[in-house]
Coordinates of C-alpha atoms in Angstrom, one line a residue:
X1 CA -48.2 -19.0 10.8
X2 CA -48.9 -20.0 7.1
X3 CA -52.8 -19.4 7.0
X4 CA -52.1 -16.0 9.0
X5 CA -49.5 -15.0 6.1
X6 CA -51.9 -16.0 3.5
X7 CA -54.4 -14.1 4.8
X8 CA -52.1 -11.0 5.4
X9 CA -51.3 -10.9 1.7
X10 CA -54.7 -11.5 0.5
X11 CA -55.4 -8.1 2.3
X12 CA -52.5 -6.5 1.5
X13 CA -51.3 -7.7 -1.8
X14 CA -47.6 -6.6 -2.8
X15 CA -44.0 -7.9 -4.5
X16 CA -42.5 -9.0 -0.9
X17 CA -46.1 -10.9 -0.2
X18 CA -45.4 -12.8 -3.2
X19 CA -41.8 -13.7 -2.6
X20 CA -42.7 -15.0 0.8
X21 CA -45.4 -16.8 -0.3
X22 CA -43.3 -18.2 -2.6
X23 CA -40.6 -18.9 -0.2
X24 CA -43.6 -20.7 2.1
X25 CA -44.7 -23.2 -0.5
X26 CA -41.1 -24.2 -1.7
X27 CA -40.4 -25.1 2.0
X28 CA -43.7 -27.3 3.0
X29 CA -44.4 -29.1 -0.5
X30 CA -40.3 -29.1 -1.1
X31 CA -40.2 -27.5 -4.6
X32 CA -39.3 -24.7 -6.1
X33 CA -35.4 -23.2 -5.4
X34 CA -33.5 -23.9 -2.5
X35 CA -31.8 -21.2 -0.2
X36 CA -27.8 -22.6 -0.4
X37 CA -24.7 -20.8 0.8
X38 CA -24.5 -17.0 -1.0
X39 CA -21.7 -17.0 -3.5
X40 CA -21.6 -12.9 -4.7
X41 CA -25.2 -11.7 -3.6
X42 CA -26.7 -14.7 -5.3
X43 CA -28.0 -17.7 -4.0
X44 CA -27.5 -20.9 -5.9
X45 CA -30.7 -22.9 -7.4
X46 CA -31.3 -26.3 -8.0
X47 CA -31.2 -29.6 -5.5
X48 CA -27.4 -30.6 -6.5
X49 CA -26.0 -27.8 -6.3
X50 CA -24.4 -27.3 -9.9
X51 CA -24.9 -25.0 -12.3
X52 CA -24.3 -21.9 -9.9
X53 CA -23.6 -18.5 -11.3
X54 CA -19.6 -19.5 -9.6
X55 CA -19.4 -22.0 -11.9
X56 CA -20.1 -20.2 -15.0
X57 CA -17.4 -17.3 -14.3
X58 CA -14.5 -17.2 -16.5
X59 CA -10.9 -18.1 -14.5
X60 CA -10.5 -14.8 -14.5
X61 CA -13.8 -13.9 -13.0
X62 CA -12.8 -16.7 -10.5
X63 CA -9.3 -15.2 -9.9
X64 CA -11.0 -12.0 -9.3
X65 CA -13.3 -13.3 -6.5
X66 CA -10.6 -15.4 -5.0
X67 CA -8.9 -12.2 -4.3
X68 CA -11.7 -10.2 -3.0
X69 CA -12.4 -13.0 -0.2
X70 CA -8.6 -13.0 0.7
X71 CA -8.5 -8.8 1.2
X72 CA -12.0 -9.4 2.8
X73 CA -10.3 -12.0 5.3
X74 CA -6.9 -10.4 5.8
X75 CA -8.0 -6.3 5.8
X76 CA -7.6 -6.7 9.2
X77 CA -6.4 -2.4 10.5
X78 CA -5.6 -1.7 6.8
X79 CA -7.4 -2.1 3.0
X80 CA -7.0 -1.6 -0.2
X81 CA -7.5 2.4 0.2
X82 CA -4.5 2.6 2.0
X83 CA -0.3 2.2 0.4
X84 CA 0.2 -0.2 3.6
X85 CA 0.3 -3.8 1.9
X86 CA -1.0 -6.5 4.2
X87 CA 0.8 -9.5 4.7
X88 CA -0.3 -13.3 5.9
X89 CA 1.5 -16.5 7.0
X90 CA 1.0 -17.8 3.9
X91 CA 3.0 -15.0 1.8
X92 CA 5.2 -13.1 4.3
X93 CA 8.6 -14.9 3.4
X94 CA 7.5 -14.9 -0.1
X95 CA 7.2 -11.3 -0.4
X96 CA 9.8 -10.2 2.0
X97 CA 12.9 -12.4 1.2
X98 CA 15.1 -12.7 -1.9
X99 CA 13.1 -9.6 -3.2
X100 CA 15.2 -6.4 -5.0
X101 CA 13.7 -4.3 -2.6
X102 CA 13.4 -3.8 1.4
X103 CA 10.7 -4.2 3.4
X104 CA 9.4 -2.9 7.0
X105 CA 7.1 -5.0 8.2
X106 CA 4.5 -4.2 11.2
X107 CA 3.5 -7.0 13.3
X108 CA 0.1 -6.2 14.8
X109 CA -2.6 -7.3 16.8
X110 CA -6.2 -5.5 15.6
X111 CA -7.8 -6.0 19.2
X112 CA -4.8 -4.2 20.8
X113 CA -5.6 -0.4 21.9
X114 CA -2.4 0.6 20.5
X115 CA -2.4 -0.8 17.9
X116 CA -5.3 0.8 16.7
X117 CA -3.7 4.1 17.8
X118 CA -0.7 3.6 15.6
X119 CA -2.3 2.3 12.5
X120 CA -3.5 6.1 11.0
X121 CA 0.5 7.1 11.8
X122 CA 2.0 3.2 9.9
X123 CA -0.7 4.5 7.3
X124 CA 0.7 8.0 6.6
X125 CA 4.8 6.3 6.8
X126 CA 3.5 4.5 3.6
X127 CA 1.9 7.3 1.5
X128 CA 4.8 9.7 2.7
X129 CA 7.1 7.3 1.1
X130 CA 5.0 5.9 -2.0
X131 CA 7.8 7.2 -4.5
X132 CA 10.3 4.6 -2.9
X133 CA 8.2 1.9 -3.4
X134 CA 10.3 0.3 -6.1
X135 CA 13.5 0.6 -3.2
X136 CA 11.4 -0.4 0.5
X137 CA 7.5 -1.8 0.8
X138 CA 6.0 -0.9 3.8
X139 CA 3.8 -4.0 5.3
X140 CA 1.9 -5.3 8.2
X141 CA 0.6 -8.5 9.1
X142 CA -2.3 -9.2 11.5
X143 CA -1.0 -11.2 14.4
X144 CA -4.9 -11.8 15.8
X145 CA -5.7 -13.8 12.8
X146 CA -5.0 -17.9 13.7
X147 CA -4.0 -18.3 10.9
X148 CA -1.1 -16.2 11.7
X149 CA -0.3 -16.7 15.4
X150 CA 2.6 -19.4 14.2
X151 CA 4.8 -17.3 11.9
X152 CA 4.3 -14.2 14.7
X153 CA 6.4 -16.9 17.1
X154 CA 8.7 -17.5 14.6
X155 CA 9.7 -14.1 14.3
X156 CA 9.7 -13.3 18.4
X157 CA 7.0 -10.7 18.2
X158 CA 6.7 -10.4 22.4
X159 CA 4.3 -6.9 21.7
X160 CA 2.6 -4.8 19.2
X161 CA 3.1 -3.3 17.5
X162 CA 6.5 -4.6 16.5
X163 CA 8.4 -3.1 13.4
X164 CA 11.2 -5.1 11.3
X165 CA 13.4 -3.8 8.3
X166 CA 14.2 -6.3 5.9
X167 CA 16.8 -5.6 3.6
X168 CA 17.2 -6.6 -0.2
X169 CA 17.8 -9.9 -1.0
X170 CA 17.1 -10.6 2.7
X171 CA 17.8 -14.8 3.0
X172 CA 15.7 -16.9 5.0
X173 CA 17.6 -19.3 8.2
X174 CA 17.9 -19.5 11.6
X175 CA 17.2 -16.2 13.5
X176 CA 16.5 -14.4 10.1
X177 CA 13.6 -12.0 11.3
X178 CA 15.0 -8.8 10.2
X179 CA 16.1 -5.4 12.0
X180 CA 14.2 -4.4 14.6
X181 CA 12.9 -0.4 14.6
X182 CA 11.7 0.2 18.5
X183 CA 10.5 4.0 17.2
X184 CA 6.7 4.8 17.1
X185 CA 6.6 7.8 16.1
X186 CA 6.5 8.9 12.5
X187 CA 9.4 11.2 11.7
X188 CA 11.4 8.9 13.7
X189 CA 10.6 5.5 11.6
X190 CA 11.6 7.4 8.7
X191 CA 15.0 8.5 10.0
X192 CA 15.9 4.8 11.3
X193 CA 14.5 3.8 7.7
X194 CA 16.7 5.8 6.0
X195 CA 19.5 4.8 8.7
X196 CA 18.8 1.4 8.2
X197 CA 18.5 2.2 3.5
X198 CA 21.8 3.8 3.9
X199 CA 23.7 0.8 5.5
X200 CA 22.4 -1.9 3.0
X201 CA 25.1 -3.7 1.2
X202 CA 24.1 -6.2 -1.3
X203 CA 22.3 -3.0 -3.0
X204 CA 20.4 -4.3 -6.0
X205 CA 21.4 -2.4 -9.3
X206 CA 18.7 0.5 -8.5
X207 CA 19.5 1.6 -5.2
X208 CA 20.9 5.5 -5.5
X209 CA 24.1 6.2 -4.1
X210 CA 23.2 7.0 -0.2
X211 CA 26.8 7.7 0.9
X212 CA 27.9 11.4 2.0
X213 CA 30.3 13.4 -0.6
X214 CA 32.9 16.1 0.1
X215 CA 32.6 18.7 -2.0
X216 CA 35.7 19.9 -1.5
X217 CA 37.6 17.4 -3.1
X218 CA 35.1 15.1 -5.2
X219 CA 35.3 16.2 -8.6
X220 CA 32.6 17.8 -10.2
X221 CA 32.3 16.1 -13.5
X222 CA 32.5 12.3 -11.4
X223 CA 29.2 13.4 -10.2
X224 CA 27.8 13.3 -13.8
X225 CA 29.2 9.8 -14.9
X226 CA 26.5 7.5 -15.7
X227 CA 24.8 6.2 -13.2
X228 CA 26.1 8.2 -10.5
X229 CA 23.9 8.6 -7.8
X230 CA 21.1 7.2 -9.8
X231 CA 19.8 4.5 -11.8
X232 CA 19.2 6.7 -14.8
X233 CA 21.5 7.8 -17.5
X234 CA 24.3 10.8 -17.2
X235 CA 21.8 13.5 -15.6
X236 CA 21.8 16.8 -16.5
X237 CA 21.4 18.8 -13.2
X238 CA 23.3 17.3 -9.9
X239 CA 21.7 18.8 -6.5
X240 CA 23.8 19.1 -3.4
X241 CA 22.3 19.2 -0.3
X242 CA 24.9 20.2 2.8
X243 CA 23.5 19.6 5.8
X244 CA 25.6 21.2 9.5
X245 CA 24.1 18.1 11.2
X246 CA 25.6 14.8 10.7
X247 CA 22.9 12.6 12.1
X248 CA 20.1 14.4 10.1
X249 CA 18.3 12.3 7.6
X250 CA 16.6 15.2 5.5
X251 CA 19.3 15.1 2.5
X252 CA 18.9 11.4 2.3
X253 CA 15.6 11.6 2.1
X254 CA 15.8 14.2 -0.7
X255 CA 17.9 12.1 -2.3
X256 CA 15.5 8.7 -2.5
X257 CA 12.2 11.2 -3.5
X258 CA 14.3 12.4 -6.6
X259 CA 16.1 8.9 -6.9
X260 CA 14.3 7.7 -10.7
X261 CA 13.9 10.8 -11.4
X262 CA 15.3 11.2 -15.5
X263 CA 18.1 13.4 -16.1
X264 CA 18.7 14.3 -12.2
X265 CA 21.0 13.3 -9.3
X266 CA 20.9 14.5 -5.6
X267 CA 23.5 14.2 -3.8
X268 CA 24.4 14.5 0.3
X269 CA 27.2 16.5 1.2
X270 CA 30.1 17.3 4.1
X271 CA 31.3 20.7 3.3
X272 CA 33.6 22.0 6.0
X273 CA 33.5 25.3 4.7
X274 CA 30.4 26.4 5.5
X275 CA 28.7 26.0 8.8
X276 CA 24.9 26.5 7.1
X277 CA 22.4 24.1 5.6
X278 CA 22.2 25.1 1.8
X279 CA 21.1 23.7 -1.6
X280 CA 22.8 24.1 -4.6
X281 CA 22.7 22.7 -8.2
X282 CA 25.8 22.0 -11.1
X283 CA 24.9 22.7 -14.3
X284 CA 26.0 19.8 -16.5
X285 CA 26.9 21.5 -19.8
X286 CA 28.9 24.2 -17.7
X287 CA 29.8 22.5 -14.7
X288 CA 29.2 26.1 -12.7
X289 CA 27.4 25.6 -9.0
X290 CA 24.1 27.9 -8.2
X291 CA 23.4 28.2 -4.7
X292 CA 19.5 27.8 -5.2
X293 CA 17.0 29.9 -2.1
X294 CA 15.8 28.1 0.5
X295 CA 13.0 29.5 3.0
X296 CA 13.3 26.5 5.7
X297 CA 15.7 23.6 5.7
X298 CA 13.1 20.7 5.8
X299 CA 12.4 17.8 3.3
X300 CA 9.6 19.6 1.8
X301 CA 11.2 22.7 0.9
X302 CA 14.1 21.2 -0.1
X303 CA 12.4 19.2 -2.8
X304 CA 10.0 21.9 -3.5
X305 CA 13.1 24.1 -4.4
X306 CA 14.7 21.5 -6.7
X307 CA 10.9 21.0 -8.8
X308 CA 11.3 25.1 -9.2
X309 CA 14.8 25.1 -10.8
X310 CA 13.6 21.8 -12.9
X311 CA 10.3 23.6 -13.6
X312 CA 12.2 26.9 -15.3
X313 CA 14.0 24.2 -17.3
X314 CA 11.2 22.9 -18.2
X315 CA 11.5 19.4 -16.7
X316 CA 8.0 18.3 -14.2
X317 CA 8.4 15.9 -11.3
X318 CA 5.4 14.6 -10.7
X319 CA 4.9 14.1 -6.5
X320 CA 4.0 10.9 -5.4
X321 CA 6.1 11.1 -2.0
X322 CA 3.7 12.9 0.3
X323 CA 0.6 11.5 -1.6
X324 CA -2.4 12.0 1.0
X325 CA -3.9 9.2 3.0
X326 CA -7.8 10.5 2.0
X327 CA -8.4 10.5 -2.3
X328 CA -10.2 13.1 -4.0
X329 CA -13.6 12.5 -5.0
X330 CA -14.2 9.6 -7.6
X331 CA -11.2 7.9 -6.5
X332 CA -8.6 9.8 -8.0
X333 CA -5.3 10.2 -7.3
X334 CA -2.8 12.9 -7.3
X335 CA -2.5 13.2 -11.0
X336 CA -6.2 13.0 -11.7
X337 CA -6.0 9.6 -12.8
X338 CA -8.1 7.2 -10.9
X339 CA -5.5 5.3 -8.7
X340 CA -5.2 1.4 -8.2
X341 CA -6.7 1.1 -5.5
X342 CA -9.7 3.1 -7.2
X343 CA -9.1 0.7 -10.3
X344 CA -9.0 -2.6 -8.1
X345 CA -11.9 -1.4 -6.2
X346 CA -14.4 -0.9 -9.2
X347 CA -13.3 -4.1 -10.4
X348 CA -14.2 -5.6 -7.7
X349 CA -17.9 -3.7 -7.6
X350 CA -18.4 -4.4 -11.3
X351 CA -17.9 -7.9 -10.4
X352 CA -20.1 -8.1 -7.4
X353 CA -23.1 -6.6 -9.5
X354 CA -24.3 -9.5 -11.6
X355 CA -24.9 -8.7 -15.4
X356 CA -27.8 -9.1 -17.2
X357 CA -25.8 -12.3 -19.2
X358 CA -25.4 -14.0 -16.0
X359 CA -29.0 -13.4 -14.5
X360 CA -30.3 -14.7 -17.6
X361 CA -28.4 -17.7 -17.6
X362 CA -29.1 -18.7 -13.7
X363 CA -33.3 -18.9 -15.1
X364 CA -36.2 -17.9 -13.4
X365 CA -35.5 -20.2 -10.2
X366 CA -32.7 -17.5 -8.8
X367 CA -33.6 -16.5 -5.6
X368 CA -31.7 -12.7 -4.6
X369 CA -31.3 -12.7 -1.0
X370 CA -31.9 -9.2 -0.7
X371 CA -35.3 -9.7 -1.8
X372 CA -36.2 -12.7 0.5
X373 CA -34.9 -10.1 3.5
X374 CA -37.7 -7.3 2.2
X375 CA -40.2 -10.2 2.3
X376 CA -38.9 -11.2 5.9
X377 CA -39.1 -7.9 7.0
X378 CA -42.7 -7.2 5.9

């Protein structure tokens, strides 16, 4: 095989011919660079081992290439490019309990059909819902993994996928696994979410007020007391939503889009004087009420009425509730600005493509293992 190669190269002289020739004398007469396990594209030189280009990173660098292997290893139906966080054994209870926030957590199996079916729907919950990300997370955790299969037993997942609501400051003991959500269907997670939001009692000091008002006997300056209805300071405009039907969730969900929003409050309200679904505002500095157009009672034209009125008064919410699953080109979100995801993925690129610094520092011996591949395949 050697003298054939040889004479193959002497006839058809070339970069790859050189590099396997190379390759062919370093493995009978035992010099030269060794092949060793790939750390980033490179292979590591030298008989000991030492001296790699893994050695010579920075922490940071190191901390940065930690955390590519782990979303590498636990991507499982989700990534980075999607607002679904993924979840392992190691940092489930970490993340979900004792945290200011909630949490709904899929437990899922990435060889099940189903699964697989459901992921593009768990997917769009979370960029529908990106603006509440400081109130609920929305997770999964790959039950296929090994590494996983314990904690999935723990918590009594008996099919996939299997959906939990954690609550804030959720505490960890016996039979602790959260709320279970037996919906699988999209609109309906959300309504059971925001069931499940507007039934929390230890509410952390920025959850919005999630409880129905009567407008026929609250007062109308109690709705513009500090902190009423919102985390933010006395708001100038205060939006009513009346909705006929008590077991809708579309006001609620109004309410948490707008919910740290500066100088607004939404509010949900019982009016038993009117048999319609309406929207209406209060004027802070007057206290009078506007009844405000609406061409369809739904979430999205409901908020899309409120930006209008805020818009004349010169105040711009910027949407990040219904944020798209696909970016635009170049990795930019919404606003333009590259997202971070885009960010976290360029980081990780940049790294991955070794500077001139580090190539100069690993010698002549380094070895790319895409090159010894061309030479193979000559």
């Amino acid at each position: 095989m050697v003298r054939n190669t040889v004479v193959l190269c002497m006839r058809r002289p070339s970069r790859s011919c050189t590099l396997l020739l190379l390759l062919l004398v370093a493995t009978v007469v035992d010099v030269g660079p060794r092949l060793a396990p790939v750390h980033g594209g490179l292979a590591r030189h030298g008989r000991g081992g030492g001296g790699g280009l893994r050695d010579k990173l920075s922490v940071y660098e190191q901390r940065r290439f930690a955390r590519q292997i782990e979303e590498q290893e636990n991507s499982g139906l989700y990534d980075s490019s999607d607002s679904v966080i993924s979840l392992t054994a190691a940092n489930l209870k970490e993340r979900v309990y004792n945290q200011p926030h909630a949490s709904l957590v899929e437990f899922y199996n990435s060889y099940c059909g189903f699964c697989r079916r459901f992921a593009p729907i768990w997917k769009q919950l979370a960029a529908d819902i990106l603006g509440w990300q400081t109130l609920v997370k929305v997770t999964a955790l790959d039950c296929s993994r090994e590494e996983n299969n314990a904690i999935c037993r723990e918590y009594e997942v008996m099919a996939y996928p299997t959906i939990r609501f954690f609550a804030p400051h959720y505490t960890d003991g016996e039979q602790k696994i959260g709320e279970p959500l037996k919906e699988h269907d999209g609109p309906r997670i959300l309504d059971r979410l925001v069931e499940f939001m507007a039934r929390v009692e230890n509410k952390p000091a920025s959850w919005p007020n999630l409880t129905t008002i009567n407008q026929t006997t609250d007062d109308k300056a109690s709705l513009f007391a500090e902190g009423a209805g919102t985390a933010n300071a006395q708001p100038r405009y205060v939006y009513l939503i009346n909705e006929k039907d008590a077991n809708s969730t579309i006001g609620l969900q109004v309410v948490l889009d707008f919910h740290d929003t500066p100088g607004v409050a939404v509010f949900r309200v019982h009016d038993p004087a009117t048999d319609t679904n309406n929207l209406s505002v209060i004027d802070g500095s007057s206290l009078s009420l506007i009844r405000l157009p609406i061409d369809e009672f739904s979430r999205d034209k409901v908020r899309e009425a409120i930006r209008a009125h805020l818009r004349q008064h010169h105040i711009i919410v910027t949407d990040v509730t219904t944020k798209s699953t696909t970016t635009k080109a170049g990795g930019q979100g919404g606003d333009g600005q590259p997202s971070e995801q885009s960010i976290s993925a360029l980081m990780e690129q940049s790294k991955n493509r070794p500077s001139g610094r580090n190539v100069k520092e690993l010698g002549a011996g380094v070895v790319y293992q895409a090159d010894l591949e061309e030479a193979i395949r000559f």
